[in-house]
Short mmCIF file of C-alpha atoms in Angstrom, two decimals:
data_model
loop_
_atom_site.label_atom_id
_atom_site.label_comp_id
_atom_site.label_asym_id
_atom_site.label_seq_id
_atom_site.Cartn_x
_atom_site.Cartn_y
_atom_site.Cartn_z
CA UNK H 1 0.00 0.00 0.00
CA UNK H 2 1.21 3.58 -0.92
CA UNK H 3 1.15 6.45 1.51
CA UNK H 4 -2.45 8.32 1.89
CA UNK H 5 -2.85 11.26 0.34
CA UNK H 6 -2.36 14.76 1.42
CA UNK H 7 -5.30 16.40 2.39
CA UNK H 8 -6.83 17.87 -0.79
CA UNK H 9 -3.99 17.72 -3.06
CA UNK H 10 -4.67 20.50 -6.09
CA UNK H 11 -4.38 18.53 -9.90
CA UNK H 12 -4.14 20.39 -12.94
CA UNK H 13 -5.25 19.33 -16.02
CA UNK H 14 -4.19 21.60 -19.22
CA UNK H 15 -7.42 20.58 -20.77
CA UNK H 16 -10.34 18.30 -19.89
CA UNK H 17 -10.42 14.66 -19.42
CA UNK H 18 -13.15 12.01 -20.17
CA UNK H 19 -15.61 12.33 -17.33
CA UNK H 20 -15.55 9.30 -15.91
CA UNK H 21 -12.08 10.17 -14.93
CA UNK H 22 -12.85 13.64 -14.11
CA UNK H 23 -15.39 12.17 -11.49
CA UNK H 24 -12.60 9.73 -9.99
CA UNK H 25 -9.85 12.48 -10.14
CA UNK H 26 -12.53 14.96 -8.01
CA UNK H 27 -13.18 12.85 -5.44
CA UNK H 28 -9.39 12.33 -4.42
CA UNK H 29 -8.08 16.02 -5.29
CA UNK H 30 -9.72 19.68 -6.14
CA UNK H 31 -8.88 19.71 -9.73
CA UNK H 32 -7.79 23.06 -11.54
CA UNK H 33 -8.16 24.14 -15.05
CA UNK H 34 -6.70 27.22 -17.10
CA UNK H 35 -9.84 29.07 -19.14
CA UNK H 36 -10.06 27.27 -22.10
CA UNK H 37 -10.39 30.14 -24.36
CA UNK H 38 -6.96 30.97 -23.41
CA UNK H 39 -3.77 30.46 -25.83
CA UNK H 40 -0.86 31.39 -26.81
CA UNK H 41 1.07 33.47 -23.56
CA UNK H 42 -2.08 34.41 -21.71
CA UNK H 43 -2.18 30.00 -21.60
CA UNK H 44 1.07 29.77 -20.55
CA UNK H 45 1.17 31.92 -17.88
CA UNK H 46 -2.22 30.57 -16.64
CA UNK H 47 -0.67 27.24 -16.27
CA UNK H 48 1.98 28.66 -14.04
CA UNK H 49 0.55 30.29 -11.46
CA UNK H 50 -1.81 27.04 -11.57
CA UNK H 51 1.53 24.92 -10.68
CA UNK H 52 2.71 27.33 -8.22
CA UNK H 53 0.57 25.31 -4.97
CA UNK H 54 -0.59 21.91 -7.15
CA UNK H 55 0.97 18.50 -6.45
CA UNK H 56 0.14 17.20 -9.78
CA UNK H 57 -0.18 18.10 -13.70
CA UNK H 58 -2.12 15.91 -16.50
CA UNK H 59 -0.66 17.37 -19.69
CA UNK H 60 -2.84 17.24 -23.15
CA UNK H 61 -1.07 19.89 -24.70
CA UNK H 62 2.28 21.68 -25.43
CA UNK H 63 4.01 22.91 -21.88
CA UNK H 64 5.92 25.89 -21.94
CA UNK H 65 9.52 24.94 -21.61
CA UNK H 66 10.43 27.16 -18.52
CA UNK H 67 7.11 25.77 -16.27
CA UNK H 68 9.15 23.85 -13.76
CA UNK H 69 11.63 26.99 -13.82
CA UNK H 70 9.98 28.84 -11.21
CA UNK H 71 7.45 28.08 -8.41
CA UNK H 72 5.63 24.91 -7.87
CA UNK H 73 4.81 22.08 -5.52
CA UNK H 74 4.47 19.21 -8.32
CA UNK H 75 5.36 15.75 -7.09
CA UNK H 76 4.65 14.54 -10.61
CA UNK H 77 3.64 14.96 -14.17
CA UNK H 78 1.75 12.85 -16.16
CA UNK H 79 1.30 12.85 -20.08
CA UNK H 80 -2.34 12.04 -20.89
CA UNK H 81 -1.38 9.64 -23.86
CA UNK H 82 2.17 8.16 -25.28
CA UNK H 83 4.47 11.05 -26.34
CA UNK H 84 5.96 12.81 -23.76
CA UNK H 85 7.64 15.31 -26.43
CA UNK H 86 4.80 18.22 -25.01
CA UNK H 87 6.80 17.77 -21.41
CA UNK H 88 10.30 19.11 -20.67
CA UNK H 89 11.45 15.97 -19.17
CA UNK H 90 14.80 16.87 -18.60
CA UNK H 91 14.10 19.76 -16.51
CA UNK H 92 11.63 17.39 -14.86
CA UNK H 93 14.21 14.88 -14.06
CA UNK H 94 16.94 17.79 -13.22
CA UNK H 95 14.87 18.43 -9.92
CA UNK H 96 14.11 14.69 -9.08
CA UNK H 97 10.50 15.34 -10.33
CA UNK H 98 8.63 11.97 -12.25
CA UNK H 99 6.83 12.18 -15.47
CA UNK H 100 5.40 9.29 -16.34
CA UNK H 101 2.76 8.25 -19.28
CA UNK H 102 -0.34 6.04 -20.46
CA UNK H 103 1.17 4.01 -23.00
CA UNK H 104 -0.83 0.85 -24.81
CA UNK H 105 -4.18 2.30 -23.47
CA UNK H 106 -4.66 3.84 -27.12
CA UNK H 107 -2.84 1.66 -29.27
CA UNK H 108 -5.70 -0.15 -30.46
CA UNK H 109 -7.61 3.02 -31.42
CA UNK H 110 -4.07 4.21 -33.62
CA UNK H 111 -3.75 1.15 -34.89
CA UNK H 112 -7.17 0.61 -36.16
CA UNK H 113 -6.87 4.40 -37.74
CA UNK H 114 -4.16 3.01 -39.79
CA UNK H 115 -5.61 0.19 -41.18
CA UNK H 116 -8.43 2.16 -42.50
CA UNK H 117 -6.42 5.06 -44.25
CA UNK H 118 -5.12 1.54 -45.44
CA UNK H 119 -8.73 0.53 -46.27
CA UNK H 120 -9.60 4.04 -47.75
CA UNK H 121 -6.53 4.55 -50.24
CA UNK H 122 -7.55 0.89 -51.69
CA UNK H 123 -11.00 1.43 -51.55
CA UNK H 124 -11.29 4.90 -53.13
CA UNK H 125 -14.98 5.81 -50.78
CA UNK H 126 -14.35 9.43 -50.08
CA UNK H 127 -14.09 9.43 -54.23
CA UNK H 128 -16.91 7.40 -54.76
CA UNK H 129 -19.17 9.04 -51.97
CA UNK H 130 -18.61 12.47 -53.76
CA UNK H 131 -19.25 10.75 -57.47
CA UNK H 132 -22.72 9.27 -56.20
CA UNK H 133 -23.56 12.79 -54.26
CA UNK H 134 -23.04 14.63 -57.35
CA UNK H 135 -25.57 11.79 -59.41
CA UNK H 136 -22.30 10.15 -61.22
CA UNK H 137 -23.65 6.95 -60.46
CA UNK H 138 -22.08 5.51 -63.56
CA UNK H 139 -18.67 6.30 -61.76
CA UNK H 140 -19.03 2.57 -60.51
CA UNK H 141 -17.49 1.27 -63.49
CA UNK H 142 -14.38 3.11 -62.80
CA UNK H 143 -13.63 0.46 -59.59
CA UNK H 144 -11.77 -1.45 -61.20
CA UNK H 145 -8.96 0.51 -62.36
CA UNK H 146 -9.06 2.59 -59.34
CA UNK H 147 -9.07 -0.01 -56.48
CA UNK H 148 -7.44 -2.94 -54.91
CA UNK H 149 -7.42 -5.75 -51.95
CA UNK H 150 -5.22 -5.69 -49.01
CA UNK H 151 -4.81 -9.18 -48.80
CA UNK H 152 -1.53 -10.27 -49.97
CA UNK H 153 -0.17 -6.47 -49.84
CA UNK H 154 3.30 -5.32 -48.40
CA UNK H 155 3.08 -3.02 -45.26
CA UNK H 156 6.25 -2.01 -43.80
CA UNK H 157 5.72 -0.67 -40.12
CA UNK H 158 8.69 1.74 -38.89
CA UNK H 159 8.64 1.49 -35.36
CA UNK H 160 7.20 -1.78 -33.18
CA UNK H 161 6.18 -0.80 -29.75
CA UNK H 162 2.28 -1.54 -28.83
CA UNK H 163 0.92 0.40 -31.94
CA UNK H 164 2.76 -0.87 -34.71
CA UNK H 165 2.78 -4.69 -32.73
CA UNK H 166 -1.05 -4.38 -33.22
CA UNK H 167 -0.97 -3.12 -37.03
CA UNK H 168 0.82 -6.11 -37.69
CA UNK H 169 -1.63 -8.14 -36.04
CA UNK H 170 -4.76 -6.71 -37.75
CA UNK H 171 -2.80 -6.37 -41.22
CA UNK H 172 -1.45 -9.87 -41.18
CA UNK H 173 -4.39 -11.52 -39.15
CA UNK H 174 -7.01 -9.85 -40.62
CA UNK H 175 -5.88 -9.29 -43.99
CA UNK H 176 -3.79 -11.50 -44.83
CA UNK H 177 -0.90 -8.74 -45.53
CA UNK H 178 2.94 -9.13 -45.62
CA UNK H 179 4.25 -7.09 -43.29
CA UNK H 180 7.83 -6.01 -42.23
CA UNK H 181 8.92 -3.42 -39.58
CA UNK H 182 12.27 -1.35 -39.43
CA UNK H 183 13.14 -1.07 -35.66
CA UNK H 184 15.78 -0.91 -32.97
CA UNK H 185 14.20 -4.00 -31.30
CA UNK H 186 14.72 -6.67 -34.21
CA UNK H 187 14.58 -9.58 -31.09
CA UNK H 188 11.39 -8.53 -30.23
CA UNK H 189 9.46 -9.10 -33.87
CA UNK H 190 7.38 -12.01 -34.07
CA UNK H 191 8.04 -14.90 -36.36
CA UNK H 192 5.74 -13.32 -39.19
CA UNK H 193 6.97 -10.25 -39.01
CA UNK H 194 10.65 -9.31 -41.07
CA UNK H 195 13.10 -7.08 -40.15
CA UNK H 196 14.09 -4.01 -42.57
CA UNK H 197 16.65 -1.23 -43.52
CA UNK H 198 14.38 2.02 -43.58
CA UNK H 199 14.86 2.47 -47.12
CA UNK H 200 14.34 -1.40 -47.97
CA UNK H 201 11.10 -1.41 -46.36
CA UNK H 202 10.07 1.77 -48.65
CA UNK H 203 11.45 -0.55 -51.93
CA UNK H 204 9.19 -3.18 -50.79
CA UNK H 205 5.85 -2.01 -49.11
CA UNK H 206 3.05 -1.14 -50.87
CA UNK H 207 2.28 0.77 -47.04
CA UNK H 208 4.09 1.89 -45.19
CA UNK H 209 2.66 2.73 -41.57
CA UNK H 210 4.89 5.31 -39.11
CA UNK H 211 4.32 4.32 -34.99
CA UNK H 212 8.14 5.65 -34.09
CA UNK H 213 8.37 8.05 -31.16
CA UNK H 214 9.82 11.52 -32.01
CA UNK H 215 13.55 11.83 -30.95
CA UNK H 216 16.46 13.38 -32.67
CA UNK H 217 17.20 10.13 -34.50
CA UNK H 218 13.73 10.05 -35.96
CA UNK H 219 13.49 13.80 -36.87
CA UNK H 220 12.87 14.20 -40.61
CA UNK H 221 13.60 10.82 -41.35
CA UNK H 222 11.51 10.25 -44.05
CA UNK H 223 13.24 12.44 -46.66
CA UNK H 224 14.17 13.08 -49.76
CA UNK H 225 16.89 9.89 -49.53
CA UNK H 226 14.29 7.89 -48.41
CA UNK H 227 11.39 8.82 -50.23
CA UNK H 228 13.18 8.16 -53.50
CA UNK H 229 13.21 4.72 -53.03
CA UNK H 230 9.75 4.18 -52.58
CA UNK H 231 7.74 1.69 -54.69
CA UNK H 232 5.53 3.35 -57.29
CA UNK H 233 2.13 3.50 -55.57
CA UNK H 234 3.43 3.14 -52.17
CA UNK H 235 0.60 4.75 -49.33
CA UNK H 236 2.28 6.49 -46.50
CA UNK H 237 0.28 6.77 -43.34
CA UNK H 238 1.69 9.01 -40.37
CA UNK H 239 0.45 8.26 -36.90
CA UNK H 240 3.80 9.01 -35.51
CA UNK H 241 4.42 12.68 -35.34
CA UNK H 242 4.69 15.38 -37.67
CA UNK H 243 8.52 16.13 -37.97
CA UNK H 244 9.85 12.45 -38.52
CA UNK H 245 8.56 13.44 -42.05
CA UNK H 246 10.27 16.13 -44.07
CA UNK H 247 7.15 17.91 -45.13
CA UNK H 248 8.90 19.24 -48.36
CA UNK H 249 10.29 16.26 -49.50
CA UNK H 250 6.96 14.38 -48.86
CA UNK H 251 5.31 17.29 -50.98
CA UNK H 252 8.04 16.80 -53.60
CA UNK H 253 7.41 13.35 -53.65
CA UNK H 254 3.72 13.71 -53.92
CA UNK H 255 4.26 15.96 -56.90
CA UNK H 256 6.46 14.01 -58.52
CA UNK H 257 3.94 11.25 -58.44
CA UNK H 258 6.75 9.14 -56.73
CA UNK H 259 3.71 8.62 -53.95
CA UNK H 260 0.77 6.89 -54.41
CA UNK H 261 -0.78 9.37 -51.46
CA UNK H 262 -0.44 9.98 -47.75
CA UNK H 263 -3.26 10.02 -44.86
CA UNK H 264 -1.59 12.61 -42.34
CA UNK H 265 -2.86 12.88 -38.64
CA UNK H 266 0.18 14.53 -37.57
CA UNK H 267 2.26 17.61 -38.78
CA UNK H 268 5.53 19.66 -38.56
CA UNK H 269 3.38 22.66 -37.61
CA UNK H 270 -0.76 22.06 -35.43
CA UNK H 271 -2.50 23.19 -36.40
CA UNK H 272 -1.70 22.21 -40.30
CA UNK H 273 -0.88 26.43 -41.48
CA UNK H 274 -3.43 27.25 -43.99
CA UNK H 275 -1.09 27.80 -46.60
CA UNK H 276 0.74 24.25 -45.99
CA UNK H 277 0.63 23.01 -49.80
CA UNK H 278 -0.43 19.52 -48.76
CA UNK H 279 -3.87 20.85 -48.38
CA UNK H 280 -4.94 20.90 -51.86
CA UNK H 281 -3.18 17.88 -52.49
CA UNK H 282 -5.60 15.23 -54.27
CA UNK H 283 -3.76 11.96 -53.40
CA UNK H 284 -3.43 13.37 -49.79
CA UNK H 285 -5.75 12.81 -46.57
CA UNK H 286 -5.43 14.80 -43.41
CA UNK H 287 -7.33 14.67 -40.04
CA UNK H 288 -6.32 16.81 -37.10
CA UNK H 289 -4.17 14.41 -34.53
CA UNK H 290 -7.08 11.98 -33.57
CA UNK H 291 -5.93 9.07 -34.34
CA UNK H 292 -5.61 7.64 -30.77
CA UNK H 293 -9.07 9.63 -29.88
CA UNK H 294 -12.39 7.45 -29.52
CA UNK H 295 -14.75 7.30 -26.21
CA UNK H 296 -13.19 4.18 -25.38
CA UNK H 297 -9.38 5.49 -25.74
CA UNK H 298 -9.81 8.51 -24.29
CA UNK H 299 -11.69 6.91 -21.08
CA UNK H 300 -9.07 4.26 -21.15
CA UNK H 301 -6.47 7.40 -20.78
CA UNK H 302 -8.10 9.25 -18.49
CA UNK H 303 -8.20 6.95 -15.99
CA UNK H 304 -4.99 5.66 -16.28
CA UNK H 305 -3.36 9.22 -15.78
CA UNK H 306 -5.32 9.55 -12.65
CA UNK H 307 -4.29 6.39 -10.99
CA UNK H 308 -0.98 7.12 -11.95
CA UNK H 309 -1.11 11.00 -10.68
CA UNK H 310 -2.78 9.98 -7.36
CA UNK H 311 0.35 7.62 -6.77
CA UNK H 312 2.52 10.03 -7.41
CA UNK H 313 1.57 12.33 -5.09
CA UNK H 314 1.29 9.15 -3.01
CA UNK H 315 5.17 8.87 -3.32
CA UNK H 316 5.02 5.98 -5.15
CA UNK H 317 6.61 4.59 -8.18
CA UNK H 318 4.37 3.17 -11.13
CA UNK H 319 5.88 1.56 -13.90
CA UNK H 320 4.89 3.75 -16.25
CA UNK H 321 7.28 6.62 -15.50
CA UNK H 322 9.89 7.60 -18.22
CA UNK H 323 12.54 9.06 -16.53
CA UNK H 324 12.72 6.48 -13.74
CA UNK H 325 16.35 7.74 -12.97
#
């Protein structure tokens, strides 16, 4: 058993949380929230005079980099999802303070968003949707020049922790896909799944998925070297994050007709700028950083970062912290 709490211990959470963990997390701690119409530096400096007297923080959003720099009484951080990229960890672990996250608790949502931009690029349905609207119900006899199965396709997966594990599982399982992975933990792929060079797995793959975590060895990645191997046709779907892709050598690409499209959840720059020329892209499909968001992620999340706040204000030590040094 961990220690008992303090008596009312103050949470913040830098935007809201499902409400079934909202409800848990109130009847522990009070719970504190900058206005929500706030951004920019008015949102920033909201959240630190919020950290000043709160023993815990539930991040959903960018932190400022300075907000363990002055005042606060945090006895631990917690990332409401997998990347902890929005948290300055290093400060964090500079003044012995944990950050931990909620990994796995979304990877089926992610991974199920990939295999239909997967599903969607073979299928063609936002293009046939729009010909049947429009009364172009003859456009039916274009199907079978414009679409194709998944079963017995190539998907190359870069990066295997839970999300691109359960890809593979649903792509080769389900669909009866070939499926490689390029990753730094070649031991732990499972018999159907081969390893890769990052720009073999472009040659071969028909998809190719991104799950990789954002560090500085990922960061623009998939460039111009890379992308010039690809294999005509090839789909690239990005549920990583936005910079492991060199947004104008993916544009290049794309123009070039070196692609045969990209579904996007994630980008250099969030929101996507408005003048971001992969907006009026045809082969391209773009949806604003939701691919780990459904009712039963996000309750799955929620709760999970407030067990694991609540024990760290307990003192204690969940697994799920990242800088466990």
């Amino acid at each position: 058993m961990g220690n008992p709490l303090p008596e009312q211990p103050k949470v913040v959470l830098t935007d809201a949380i499902h409400p079934d963990a909202h409800a848990a997390l109130a009847r522990e701690a009070i719970v504190l929230s900058p206005d929500p119409q706030l951004a920019g530096t008015a949102a920033a400096d909201a959240l630190r005079h919020l950290v000043q007297d709160a023993q815990g923080l539930i991040v959903r959003r960018q932190l400022p980099a300075d907000i363990f720099d002055g005042p606060h009484s945090l006895r631990g951080v917690v990332r409401h999802g997998v990347g902890v990229d929005f948290i300055p960890v290093d400060r964090a672990t500079a003044q012995g303070l944990p950050v931990a996250n909620t990994p796995d608790v979304n990877a089926n949502a992610v991974a199920e968003y990939a295999v239909m931009a997967m599903l969607e690029s073979a299928r063609r349905l936002r293009h046939f949707d729009a010909e049947v609207r429009r009364g172009a119900w003859a456009a039916r006899r274009e199907a079978g020049a414009l679409t194709y199965e998944l079963r017995g396709r190539a998907l190359g997966i870069v990066g295997f922790g839970a999300i691109g594990r359960r890809v593979a599982e649903i792509a080769s399982a389900g669909f009866g896909m070939q499926v490689a992975a390029h990753t730094r933990s070649v031991s732990r792929l499972p018999a159907a799944v081969g390893a890769c060079g990052l720009a073999e797995l472009f040659e071969r793959s028909d998809f190719v998925v991104l799950a990789c975590p954002l560090t500085e060895q990922t960061r623009g990645m998939i460039g111009h070297q890379v992308l010039a191997r690809a294999r005509p046709g090839l789909v690239l779907v990005n549920v990583a994050r936005g910079p492991v892709i060199d947004e104008p050598a993916l544009v290049s690409a794309l123009q070039a007709g070196a692609l045969g499209g990209a579904v996007l959840d994630v980008f250099a720059t969030q929101p996507l700028p408005m003048d971001s020329p992969l907006r009026n892209h045809p082969r391209v499909t773009l949806t604003p950083h939701l691919a780990g968001t459904t009712g039963d992620a996000e309750r799955a999340m929620g709760l999970l970062a407030v067990q694991t706040q609540l024990a760290l204000i307990r003192g204690e030590r969940p697994s799920n912290i990242v800088n466990f040094q």
